[in-house]
mmCIF file of C-alpha atoms in Angstrom:
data_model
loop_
_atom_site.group_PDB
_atom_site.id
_atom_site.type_symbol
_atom_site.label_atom_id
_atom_site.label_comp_id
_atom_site.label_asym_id
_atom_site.label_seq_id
_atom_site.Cartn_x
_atom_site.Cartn_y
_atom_site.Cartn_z
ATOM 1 C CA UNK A 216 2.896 33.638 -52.911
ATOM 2 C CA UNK A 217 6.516 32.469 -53.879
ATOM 3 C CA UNK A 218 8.495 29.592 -51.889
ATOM 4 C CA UNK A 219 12.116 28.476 -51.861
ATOM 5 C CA UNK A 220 12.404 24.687 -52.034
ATOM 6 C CA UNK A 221 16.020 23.778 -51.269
ATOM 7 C CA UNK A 222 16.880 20.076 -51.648
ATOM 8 C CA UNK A 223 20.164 18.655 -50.871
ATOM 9 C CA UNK A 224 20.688 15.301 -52.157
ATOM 10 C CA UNK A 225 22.225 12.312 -50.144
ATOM 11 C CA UNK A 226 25.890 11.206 -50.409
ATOM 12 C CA UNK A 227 26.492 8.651 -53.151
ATOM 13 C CA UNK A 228 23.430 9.311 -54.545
ATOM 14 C CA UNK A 229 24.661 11.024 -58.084
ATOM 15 C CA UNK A 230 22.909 7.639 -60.027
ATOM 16 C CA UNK A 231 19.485 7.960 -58.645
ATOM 17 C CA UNK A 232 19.584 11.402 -60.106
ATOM 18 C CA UNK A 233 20.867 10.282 -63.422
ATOM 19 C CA UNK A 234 18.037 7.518 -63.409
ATOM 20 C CA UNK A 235 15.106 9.968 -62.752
ATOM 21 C CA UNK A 236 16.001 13.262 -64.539
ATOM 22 C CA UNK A 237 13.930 12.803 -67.328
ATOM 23 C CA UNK A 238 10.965 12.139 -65.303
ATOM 24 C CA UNK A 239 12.134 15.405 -63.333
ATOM 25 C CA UNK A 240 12.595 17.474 -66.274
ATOM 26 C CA UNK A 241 8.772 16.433 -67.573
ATOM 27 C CA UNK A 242 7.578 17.183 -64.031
ATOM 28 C CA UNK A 243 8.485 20.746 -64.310
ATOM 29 C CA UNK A 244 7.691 20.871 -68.023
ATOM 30 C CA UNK A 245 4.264 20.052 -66.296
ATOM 31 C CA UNK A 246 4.546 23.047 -63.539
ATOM 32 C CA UNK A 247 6.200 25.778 -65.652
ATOM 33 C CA UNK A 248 3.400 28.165 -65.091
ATOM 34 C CA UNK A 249 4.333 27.745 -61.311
ATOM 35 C CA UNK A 250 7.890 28.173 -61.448
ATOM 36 C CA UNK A 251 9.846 30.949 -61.014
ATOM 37 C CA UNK A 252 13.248 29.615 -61.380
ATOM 38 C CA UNK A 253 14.552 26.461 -61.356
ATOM 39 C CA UNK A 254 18.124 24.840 -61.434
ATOM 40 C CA UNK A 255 20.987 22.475 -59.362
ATOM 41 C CA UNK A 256 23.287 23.863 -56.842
ATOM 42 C CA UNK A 257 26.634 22.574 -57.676
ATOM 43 C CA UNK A 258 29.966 21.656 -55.728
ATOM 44 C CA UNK A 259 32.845 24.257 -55.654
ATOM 45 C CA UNK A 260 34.480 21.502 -57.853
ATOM 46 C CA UNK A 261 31.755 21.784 -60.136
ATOM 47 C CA UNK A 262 31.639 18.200 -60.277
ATOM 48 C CA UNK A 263 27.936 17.266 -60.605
ATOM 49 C CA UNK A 264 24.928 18.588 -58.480
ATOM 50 C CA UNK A 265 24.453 18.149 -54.599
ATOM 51 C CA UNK A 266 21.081 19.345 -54.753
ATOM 52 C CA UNK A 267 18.106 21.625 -56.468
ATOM 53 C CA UNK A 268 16.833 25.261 -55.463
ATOM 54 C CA UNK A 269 13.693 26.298 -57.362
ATOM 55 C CA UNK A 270 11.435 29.130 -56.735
ATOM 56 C CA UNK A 271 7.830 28.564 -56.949
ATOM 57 C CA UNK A 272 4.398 30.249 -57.243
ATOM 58 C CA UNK A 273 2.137 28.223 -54.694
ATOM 59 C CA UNK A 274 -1.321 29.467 -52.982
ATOM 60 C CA UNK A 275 0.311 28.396 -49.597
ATOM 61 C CA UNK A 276 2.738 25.966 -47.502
ATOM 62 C CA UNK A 277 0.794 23.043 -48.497
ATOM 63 C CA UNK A 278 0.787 23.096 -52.045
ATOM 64 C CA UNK A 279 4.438 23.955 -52.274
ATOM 65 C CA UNK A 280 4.793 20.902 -50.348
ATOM 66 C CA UNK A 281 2.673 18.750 -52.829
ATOM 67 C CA UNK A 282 4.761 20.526 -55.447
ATOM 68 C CA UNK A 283 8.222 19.304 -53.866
ATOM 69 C CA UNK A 284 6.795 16.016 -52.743
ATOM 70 C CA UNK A 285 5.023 15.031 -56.458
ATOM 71 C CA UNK A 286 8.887 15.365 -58.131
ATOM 72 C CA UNK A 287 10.308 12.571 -59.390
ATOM 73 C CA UNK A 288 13.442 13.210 -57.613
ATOM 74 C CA UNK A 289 11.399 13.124 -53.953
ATOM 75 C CA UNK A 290 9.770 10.223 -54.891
ATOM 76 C CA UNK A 291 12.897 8.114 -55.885
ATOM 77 C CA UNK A 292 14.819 8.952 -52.410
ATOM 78 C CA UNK A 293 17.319 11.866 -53.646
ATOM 79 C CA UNK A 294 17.029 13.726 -51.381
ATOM 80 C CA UNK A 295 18.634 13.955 -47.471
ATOM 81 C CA UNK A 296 16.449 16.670 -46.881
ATOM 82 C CA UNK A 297 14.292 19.239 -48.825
ATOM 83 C CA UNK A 298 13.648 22.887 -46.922
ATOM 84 C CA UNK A 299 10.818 24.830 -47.917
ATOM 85 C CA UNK A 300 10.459 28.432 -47.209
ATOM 86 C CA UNK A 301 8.224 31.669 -48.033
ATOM 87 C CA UNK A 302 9.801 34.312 -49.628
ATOM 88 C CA UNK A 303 9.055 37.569 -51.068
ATOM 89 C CA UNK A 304 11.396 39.286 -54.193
ATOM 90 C CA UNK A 305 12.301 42.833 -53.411
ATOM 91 C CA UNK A 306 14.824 43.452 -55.821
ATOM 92 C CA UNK A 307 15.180 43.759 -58.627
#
């Protein structure tokens, strides 16, 4: 089954990502098997992210939750809120 996890980071928060993205990048180095795509949303200004959106392979709700919650980025406080979601491709 495939889940959305859609994290929006805090406000003034831009250096805590800079600290931990290389523990974040090895994290999903770890999980590529799971991951369907995986990337930051960015600004209309284009100036740095405000968040990630990955889509993930996970047997259910719980272990897309450990997925989200075992990132580096969760763990150091990024983010204001993470959203997790099933979802199902139909196109294309």
């Amino acid at each position: 089954m495939q889940f959305v996890l859609y994290c929006i980071d805090k406000p003034d928060h831009a250096q805590v990502r800079a600290d931990n993205r290389p523990a974040h990048l090895d994290y999903l180095k770890g999980k590529v098997d799971q991951i369907v795509i995986a990337g930051p949303l960015l600004p209309d200004d284009s100036e740095g992210p405000l968040g990630s959106l990955l889509i993930i392979e996970a047997a259910d709700l719980d272990e897309a939750k450990a997925f989200a919650d075992g990132d580096p980025y969760a763990k150091a406080g990024l983010f204001e809120y993470v959203t997790i979601m099933a979802y199902r491709k139909v196109l294309p």
